[in-house]
Amino acid sequence: MKAMAGKAALGDVKLHVLNGSLDPFEQKFGYNYDYVFVFKVHDETHKLTEAQTTYSMRLILQRLAGAGLETRMFYSTTRDLVFCKIRASYERLCKEADRIDLKLDPEVRTKRVLASLLLIFALILLVIGAVASIFVFRIFAERGRPLYEYTTLNMNGKDVPLASPIASTLNAIQIQVMNGIYTTIAVRLNNYENHRTDTEYEDNLIAKTFLFQFVNSYASLFYIAFIKSTVDVCTDPKAGGCIYDLMVALGIIFCLRLTSGNFFEAVLPYLKRRLRGKCSKPATPDDGETRAMSIVEDQMTLGVYDDMGVFGDYNEMIIQYGYITLFVISFPLAPFLALLNNYFEIRIDAFKLAKESRRPDPKGAEDIGTWMTILEIMSTIAVITNVAAAVFTSNTTFSGVSGDIKMLAFVGLEHGVLLVKYFLALLVDDVPEDVQLQLDRSKFLVNKVVFQIQDDDDDDLVKGNKIKVDLTVYDDDE
């Protein structure tokens, strides 16, 4: 099959920029993609024009690759048209990529990346300010007379302070709100940087998201664990110092995150679908009888599974992993709650894919990519933070010990645990032996069935090497 670009002139290959709800592509085929490259396909039995011969599909794909535009997927909607989705920003297609071989200026890319970093660090400072304001509120609520009356509960003639739970609840709300706002900003910044491939695009988006959400999600916990005892008074020093405050804060933040996450992932989509079902009116024929919606019509009322859905699921699990590992010494119940949540999370995600959204586009992946690197980094940080909390924050493990002894204990314990972690990583295979055996078997079958690789001929092999090999099978052979 030969192909040429739609609306292509000799010496110039154009890109179709399709965007907007009134797009003719969407009107004709019922769905829309932001950026579509159109190939006009012709049968080889027909005589090709000079333009059709010049602009073969192979040449066009080579120009796309040379321009750094990675092809996402191909769709053949009619007999003679093929639509190819590519990874490029709308701004680039409109202003800079009229010709396929035009590349983005490296200086422009550098300026955009620097601008994104400046904005990200500004947002991180905003988060630090929000966390600081919450702790200032807590200090005034515990010590200030006007706020103390509103944040204290009288039970059986005894005042029960609620400043700590209220501050932790406000912090949990702040984390959720800021994470939601920043996710939208991070995607726009990543689009503005205009990365060459999907892999590069996703890696940079992961880095942006993790950098901000790490500070936003764990800043208050780091403050309570390592700074609060020097600038403020712990709520109950007899209960283990600031470890008690850390337990309360981590418990409230983690539980509220699990609750809100399940609500927005399971309950809210279900309510939306019920509302759409009540508002939608089935077609009424001329005889006045109401016609039931077909399966296809019913599925069209479902929401579209966003390409970023998998990214969001990975990001949610990474943040949860931080909550159950970074300060698990203060809240040992966190891993059990995470296990219980993930038991339902798997089923909620399966229900969301099967019942609450249209069928997503299948995508292959070799591994989880940059997420694995982040997990390794967080595991190392978790070792350091838990040992530091046990040595410096708790009043029960190293009470009455000098600072020098605590530092020596911290360095020794931290290095010891990291060494154990390193040796366990060496001893435990990344891929189990039985799994590797199945992978090798699958690869062998693909080579034989798909690529038609011939078997080695034993007779020719023996003749070529001039080696006499006894190929007889005996009864005592195992």
mmCIF file of C-alpha atoms in Angstrom, residues 206-451:
data_model
loop_
_atom_site.group_PDB
_atom_site.id
_atom_site.type_symbol
_atom_site.label_atom_id
_atom_site.label_comp_id
_atom_site.label_asym_id
_atom_site.label_seq_id
_atom_site.Cartn_x
_atom_site.Cartn_y
_atom_site.Cartn_z
ATOM 1 C CA ILE A 206 5.989 12.264 36.933
ATOM 2 C CA ALA A 207 8.953 14.333 38.129
ATOM 3 C CA LYS A 208 6.864 17.518 38.370
ATOM 4 C CA THR A 209 3.999 15.817 40.163
ATOM 5 C CA PHE A 210 6.146 13.897 42.631
ATOM 6 C CA LEU A 211 8.309 16.911 43.530
ATOM 7 C CA PHE A 212 5.305 19.023 44.468
ATOM 8 C CA GLN A 213 3.146 16.342 46.046
ATOM 9 C CA PHE A 214 6.005 15.046 48.186
ATOM 10 C CA VAL A 215 6.327 18.465 49.818
ATOM 11 C CA ASN A 216 2.580 19.026 49.940
ATOM 12 C CA SER A 217 1.733 15.613 51.410
ATOM 13 C CA TYR A 218 4.539 15.142 53.923
ATOM 14 C CA ALA A 219 5.721 18.646 54.921
ATOM 15 C CA SER A 220 3.542 18.763 58.046
ATOM 16 C CA LEU A 221 4.721 15.293 59.118
ATOM 17 C CA PHE A 222 8.391 16.243 58.760
ATOM 18 C CA TYR A 223 7.717 19.400 60.788
ATOM 19 C CA ILE A 224 6.078 17.471 63.635
ATOM 20 C CA ALA A 225 8.760 14.772 63.639
ATOM 21 C CA PHE A 226 11.929 16.861 63.513
ATOM 22 C CA ILE A 227 11.199 20.579 64.041
ATOM 23 C CA LYS A 228 8.249 20.969 66.399
ATOM 24 C CA SER A 229 10.096 19.915 69.555
ATOM 25 C CA THR A 230 12.599 22.773 69.082
ATOM 26 C CA VAL A 231 10.078 25.579 68.437
ATOM 27 C CA ASP A 232 6.959 24.363 70.244
ATOM 28 C CA VAL A 233 5.795 22.052 73.013
ATOM 29 C CA CYS A 234 4.589 18.540 72.270
ATOM 30 C CA THR A 235 0.998 17.773 73.247
ATOM 31 C CA ASP A 236 1.827 14.903 75.609
ATOM 32 C CA PRO A 237 5.570 14.516 76.321
ATOM 33 C CA LYS A 238 4.885 11.552 78.622
ATOM 34 C CA ALA A 239 3.282 9.613 75.754
ATOM 35 C CA GLY A 240 6.525 9.543 73.786
ATOM 36 C CA GLY A 241 7.238 13.149 72.909
ATOM 37 C CA CYS A 242 6.135 14.415 69.503
ATOM 38 C CA ILE A 243 5.639 10.814 68.354
ATOM 39 C CA TYR A 244 2.111 11.089 69.778
ATOM 40 C CA ASP A 245 1.425 14.252 67.759
ATOM 41 C CA LEU A 246 2.878 12.544 64.685
ATOM 42 C CA MET A 247 0.573 9.563 65.204
ATOM 43 C CA VAL A 248 -2.523 11.789 65.460
ATOM 44 C CA ALA A 249 -1.591 13.852 62.393
ATOM 45 C CA LEU A 250 -0.671 10.846 60.247
ATOM 46 C CA GLY A 251 -3.773 8.918 61.285
ATOM 47 C CA ILE A 252 -6.173 11.761 60.477
ATOM 48 C CA ILE A 253 -4.495 12.727 57.184
ATOM 49 C CA PHE A 254 -4.204 9.137 55.984
ATOM 50 C CA CYS A 255 -7.762 8.116 56.909
ATOM 51 C CA LEU A 256 -9.297 11.231 55.344
ATOM 52 C CA ARG A 257 -7.282 10.637 52.183
ATOM 53 C CA LEU A 258 -8.535 7.052 51.921
ATOM 54 C CA THR A 259 -12.129 8.131 52.540
ATOM 55 C CA SER A 260 -12.112 10.997 50.042
ATOM 56 C CA GLY A 261 -10.295 8.902 47.432
ATOM 57 C CA ASN A 262 -12.901 6.137 47.541
ATOM 58 C CA PHE A 263 -15.711 8.694 47.411
ATOM 59 C CA PHE A 264 -14.403 10.428 44.290
ATOM 60 C CA GLU A 265 -13.469 7.153 42.571
ATOM 61 C CA ALA A 266 -16.516 5.027 43.354
ATOM 62 C CA VAL A 267 -19.451 6.927 44.830
ATOM 63 C CA LEU A 268 -19.320 10.111 42.734
ATOM 64 C CA PRO A 269 -19.120 8.354 39.306
ATOM 65 C CA TYR A 270 -21.994 6.090 40.352
ATOM 66 C CA LEU A 271 -24.156 9.079 41.326
ATOM 67 C CA LYS A 272 -23.307 10.828 38.044
ATOM 68 C CA ARG A 273 -24.369 7.808 36.038
ATOM 69 C CA ARG A 274 -27.641 7.482 37.936
ATOM 70 C CA LEU A 275 -28.310 11.163 37.313
ATOM 71 C CA ARG A 276 -27.543 10.821 33.600
ATOM 72 C CA GLY A 277 -29.829 7.811 33.401
ATOM 73 C CA LYS A 278 -32.722 9.756 34.924
ATOM 74 C CA CYS A 279 -32.160 12.840 32.779
ATOM 75 C CA SER A 280 -31.754 10.989 29.469
ATOM 76 C CA LYS A 281 -34.998 10.345 27.607
ATOM 77 C CA PRO A 282 -35.220 7.270 25.358
ATOM 78 C CA ALA A 283 -36.430 7.739 21.827
ATOM 79 C CA THR A 284 -40.185 7.492 21.330
ATOM 80 C CA PRO A 285 -41.444 6.004 18.038
ATOM 81 C CA ASP A 286 -44.561 7.191 16.232
ATOM 82 C CA ASP A 287 -46.748 4.681 18.021
ATOM 83 C CA GLY A 288 -46.043 6.426 21.327
ATOM 84 C CA GLU A 289 -44.341 3.455 22.990
ATOM 85 C CA THR A 290 -41.081 4.115 24.793
ATOM 86 C CA ARG A 291 -38.142 2.233 23.285
ATOM 87 C CA ALA A 292 -35.504 0.807 25.596
ATOM 88 C CA MET A 293 -31.934 1.953 24.987
ATOM 89 C CA SER A 294 -29.683 -0.510 23.210
ATOM 90 C CA ILE A 295 -26.390 -1.696 24.696
ATOM 91 C CA VAL A 296 -24.422 0.619 22.421
ATOM 92 C CA GLU A 297 -26.574 3.624 23.327
ATOM 93 C CA ASP A 298 -26.277 2.793 27.013
ATOM 94 C CA GLN A 299 -22.488 2.547 26.764
ATOM 95 C CA MET A 300 -22.330 5.899 24.987
ATOM 96 C CA THR A 301 -23.689 7.510 28.154
ATOM 97 C CA LEU A 302 -20.615 6.308 30.059
ATOM 98 C CA GLY A 303 -17.664 8.595 30.650
ATOM 99 C CA VAL A 304 -14.451 8.355 28.663
ATOM 100 C CA TYR A 305 -11.529 6.707 30.460
ATOM 101 C CA ASP A 306 -8.852 9.365 30.309
ATOM 102 C CA ASP A 307 -5.341 8.498 29.116
ATOM 103 C CA MET A 308 -4.147 10.012 32.410
ATOM 104 C CA GLY A 309 -6.250 7.568 34.410
ATOM 105 C CA VAL A 310 -3.403 5.088 34.835
ATOM 106 C CA PHE A 311 -1.079 7.960 35.752
ATOM 107 C CA GLY A 312 -3.498 9.048 38.470
ATOM 108 C CA ASP A 313 -3.767 5.516 39.859
ATOM 109 C CA TYR A 314 0.018 5.158 40.033
ATOM 110 C CA ASN A 315 0.344 8.571 41.648
ATOM 111 C CA GLU A 316 -2.262 7.690 44.271
ATOM 112 C CA MET A 317 -0.434 4.478 45.170
ATOM 113 C CA ILE A 318 2.920 6.270 45.405
ATOM 114 C CA ILE A 319 1.534 8.863 47.842
ATOM 115 C CA GLN A 320 -0.097 6.095 49.867
ATOM 116 C CA TYR A 321 3.206 4.219 49.954
ATOM 117 C CA GLY A 322 4.827 7.298 51.472
ATOM 118 C CA TYR A 323 2.214 7.529 54.216
ATOM 119 C CA ILE A 324 2.648 3.881 55.247
ATOM 120 C CA THR A 325 6.466 3.845 55.169
ATOM 121 C CA LEU A 326 7.966 7.262 55.940
ATOM 122 C CA PHE A 327 6.708 7.392 59.546
ATOM 123 C CA VAL A 328 5.335 3.910 60.139
ATOM 124 C CA ILE A 329 7.065 3.856 63.543
ATOM 125 C CA SER A 330 4.526 6.398 64.807
ATOM 126 C CA PHE A 331 1.410 4.811 63.255
ATOM 127 C CA PRO A 332 1.921 1.038 62.763
ATOM 128 C CA LEU A 333 -1.754 0.637 61.858
ATOM 129 C CA ALA A 334 -1.211 2.485 58.545
ATOM 130 C CA PRO A 335 -0.012 -0.562 56.517
ATOM 131 C CA PHE A 336 -3.036 -2.603 57.632
ATOM 132 C CA LEU A 337 -5.408 0.223 56.680
ATOM 133 C CA ALA A 338 -3.651 0.520 53.312
ATOM 134 C CA LEU A 339 -3.995 -3.229 52.745
ATOM 135 C CA LEU A 340 -7.689 -3.075 53.591
ATOM 136 C CA ASN A 341 -8.157 -0.055 51.334
ATOM 137 C CA ASN A 342 -6.292 -1.659 48.431
ATOM 138 C CA TYR A 343 -8.459 -4.771 48.701
ATOM 139 C CA PHE A 344 -11.456 -2.606 47.862
ATOM 140 C CA GLU A 345 -9.431 -0.291 45.587
ATOM 141 C CA ILE A 346 -8.715 -3.121 43.143
ATOM 142 C CA ARG A 347 -12.405 -3.914 42.887
ATOM 143 C CA ILE A 348 -13.383 -0.258 42.648
ATOM 144 C CA ASP A 349 -10.953 0.293 39.763
ATOM 145 C CA ALA A 350 -12.212 -2.858 38.036
ATOM 146 C CA PHE A 351 -15.803 -1.686 38.479
ATOM 147 C CA LYS A 352 -14.857 1.750 37.164
ATOM 148 C CA LEU A 353 -13.286 0.246 34.038
ATOM 149 C CA ALA A 354 -16.049 -2.282 33.403
ATOM 150 C CA LYS A 355 -19.171 -0.358 34.396
ATOM 151 C CA GLU A 356 -18.479 3.366 34.707
ATOM 152 C CA SER A 357 -16.413 4.166 31.605
ATOM 153 C CA ARG A 358 -16.114 3.252 27.967
ATOM 154 C CA ARG A 359 -13.542 0.736 26.896
ATOM 155 C CA PRO A 360 -10.077 2.347 27.149
ATOM 156 C CA ASP A 361 -7.469 2.193 24.417
ATOM 157 C CA PRO A 362 -5.077 -0.727 25.056
ATOM 158 C CA LYS A 363 -1.459 0.229 25.636
ATOM 159 C CA GLY A 364 1.573 -1.963 26.203
ATOM 160 C CA ALA A 365 4.369 -1.230 28.666
ATOM 161 C CA GLU A 366 7.649 -2.965 29.418
ATOM 162 C CA ASP A 367 7.583 -1.970 33.106
ATOM 163 C CA ILE A 368 6.275 0.791 35.373
ATOM 164 C CA GLY A 369 9.069 3.130 34.269
ATOM 165 C CA THR A 370 10.019 6.092 36.451
ATOM 166 C CA TRP A 371 7.587 5.026 39.167
ATOM 167 C CA MET A 372 10.001 2.227 40.120
ATOM 168 C CA THR A 373 12.808 4.740 40.632
ATOM 169 C CA ILE A 374 10.535 6.831 42.854
ATOM 170 C CA LEU A 375 9.635 3.764 44.930
ATOM 171 C CA GLU A 376 13.327 3.005 45.444
ATOM 172 C CA ILE A 377 14.007 6.606 46.502
ATOM 173 C CA MET A 378 11.071 6.643 48.924
ATOM 174 C CA SER A 379 12.133 3.302 50.418
ATOM 175 C CA THR A 380 15.573 4.716 51.180
ATOM 176 C CA ILE A 381 14.082 7.906 52.633
ATOM 177 C CA ALA A 382 11.718 5.785 54.766
ATOM 178 C CA VAL A 383 14.665 3.999 56.374
ATOM 179 C CA ILE A 384 16.275 7.326 57.285
ATOM 180 C CA THR A 385 13.084 8.979 58.593
ATOM 181 C CA ASN A 386 11.984 6.040 60.751
ATOM 182 C CA VAL A 387 15.408 5.601 62.331
ATOM 183 C CA ALA A 388 15.644 9.366 62.907
ATOM 184 C CA ALA A 389 12.170 9.436 64.482
ATOM 185 C CA ALA A 390 13.053 6.541 66.787
ATOM 186 C CA VAL A 391 16.341 8.133 67.871
ATOM 187 C CA PHE A 392 15.626 11.883 67.973
ATOM 188 C CA THR A 393 11.830 12.293 68.205
ATOM 189 C CA SER A 394 10.734 9.593 70.631
ATOM 190 C CA ASN A 395 11.298 10.051 74.373
ATOM 191 C CA THR A 396 11.126 6.323 75.107
ATOM 192 C CA THR A 397 13.858 4.726 72.976
ATOM 193 C CA PHE A 398 16.831 7.005 73.717
ATOM 194 C CA SER A 399 15.638 8.987 76.738
ATOM 195 C CA GLY A 400 18.389 10.687 78.736
ATOM 196 C CA VAL A 401 21.088 9.979 76.145
ATOM 197 C CA SER A 402 23.446 12.712 74.957
ATOM 198 C CA GLY A 403 23.243 14.118 71.458
ATOM 199 C CA ASP A 404 26.539 12.528 70.404
ATOM 200 C CA ILE A 405 25.356 9.071 71.415
ATOM 201 C CA LYS A 406 22.077 9.631 69.560
ATOM 202 C CA MET A 407 23.956 10.649 66.416
ATOM 203 C CA LEU A 408 26.179 7.565 66.590
ATOM 204 C CA ALA A 409 23.136 5.358 67.135
ATOM 205 C CA PHE A 410 21.351 6.986 64.201
ATOM 206 C CA VAL A 411 24.279 6.500 61.810
ATOM 207 C CA GLY A 412 24.823 2.907 62.924
ATOM 208 C CA LEU A 413 21.170 1.866 62.723
ATOM 209 C CA GLU A 414 20.580 3.670 59.437
ATOM 210 C CA HIS A 415 23.621 2.104 57.770
ATOM 211 C CA GLY A 416 22.737 -1.316 59.166
ATOM 212 C CA VAL A 417 19.170 -1.254 57.841
ATOM 213 C CA LEU A 418 20.312 0.049 54.442
ATOM 214 C CA LEU A 419 22.875 -2.758 54.209
ATOM 215 C CA VAL A 420 20.201 -5.343 55.026
ATOM 216 C CA LYS A 421 17.947 -3.771 52.396
ATOM 217 C CA TYR A 422 20.759 -3.884 49.840
ATOM 218 C CA PHE A 423 21.618 -7.554 50.489
ATOM 219 C CA LEU A 424 17.950 -8.564 50.361
ATOM 220 C CA ALA A 425 17.686 -6.844 46.978
ATOM 221 C CA LEU A 426 20.643 -8.932 45.789
ATOM 222 C CA LEU A 427 19.270 -12.202 47.156
ATOM 223 C CA VAL A 428 15.706 -11.827 45.867
ATOM 224 C CA ASP A 429 15.434 -11.962 42.077
ATOM 225 C CA ASP A 430 13.506 -9.168 40.399
ATOM 226 C CA VAL A 431 11.875 -11.791 38.166
ATOM 227 C CA PRO A 432 11.124 -15.208 39.748
ATOM 228 C CA GLU A 433 12.702 -18.218 38.068
ATOM 229 C CA ASP A 434 9.383 -19.766 37.003
ATOM 230 C CA VAL A 435 8.235 -16.450 35.515
ATOM 231 C CA GLN A 436 11.512 -16.073 33.610
ATOM 232 C CA LEU A 437 11.059 -19.610 32.280
ATOM 233 C CA GLN A 438 7.610 -18.726 30.946
ATOM 234 C CA LEU A 439 8.949 -15.514 29.392
ATOM 235 C CA ASP A 440 11.710 -17.442 27.633
ATOM 236 C CA ARG A 441 9.164 -19.989 26.417
ATOM 237 C CA SER A 442 6.916 -17.226 25.044
ATOM 238 C CA LYS A 443 9.880 -15.625 23.307
ATOM 239 C CA PHE A 444 10.820 -18.979 21.766
ATOM 240 C CA LEU A 445 7.272 -19.517 20.470
ATOM 241 C CA VAL A 446 7.150 -16.015 19.000
ATOM 242 C CA ASN A 447 10.445 -16.608 17.194
ATOM 243 C CA LYS A 448 9.155 -19.873 15.732
ATOM 244 C CA VAL A 449 5.559 -18.949 14.906
ATOM 245 C CA VAL A 450 5.765 -15.241 14.092
ATOM 246 C CA PHE A 451 9.306 -14.753 12.795
#
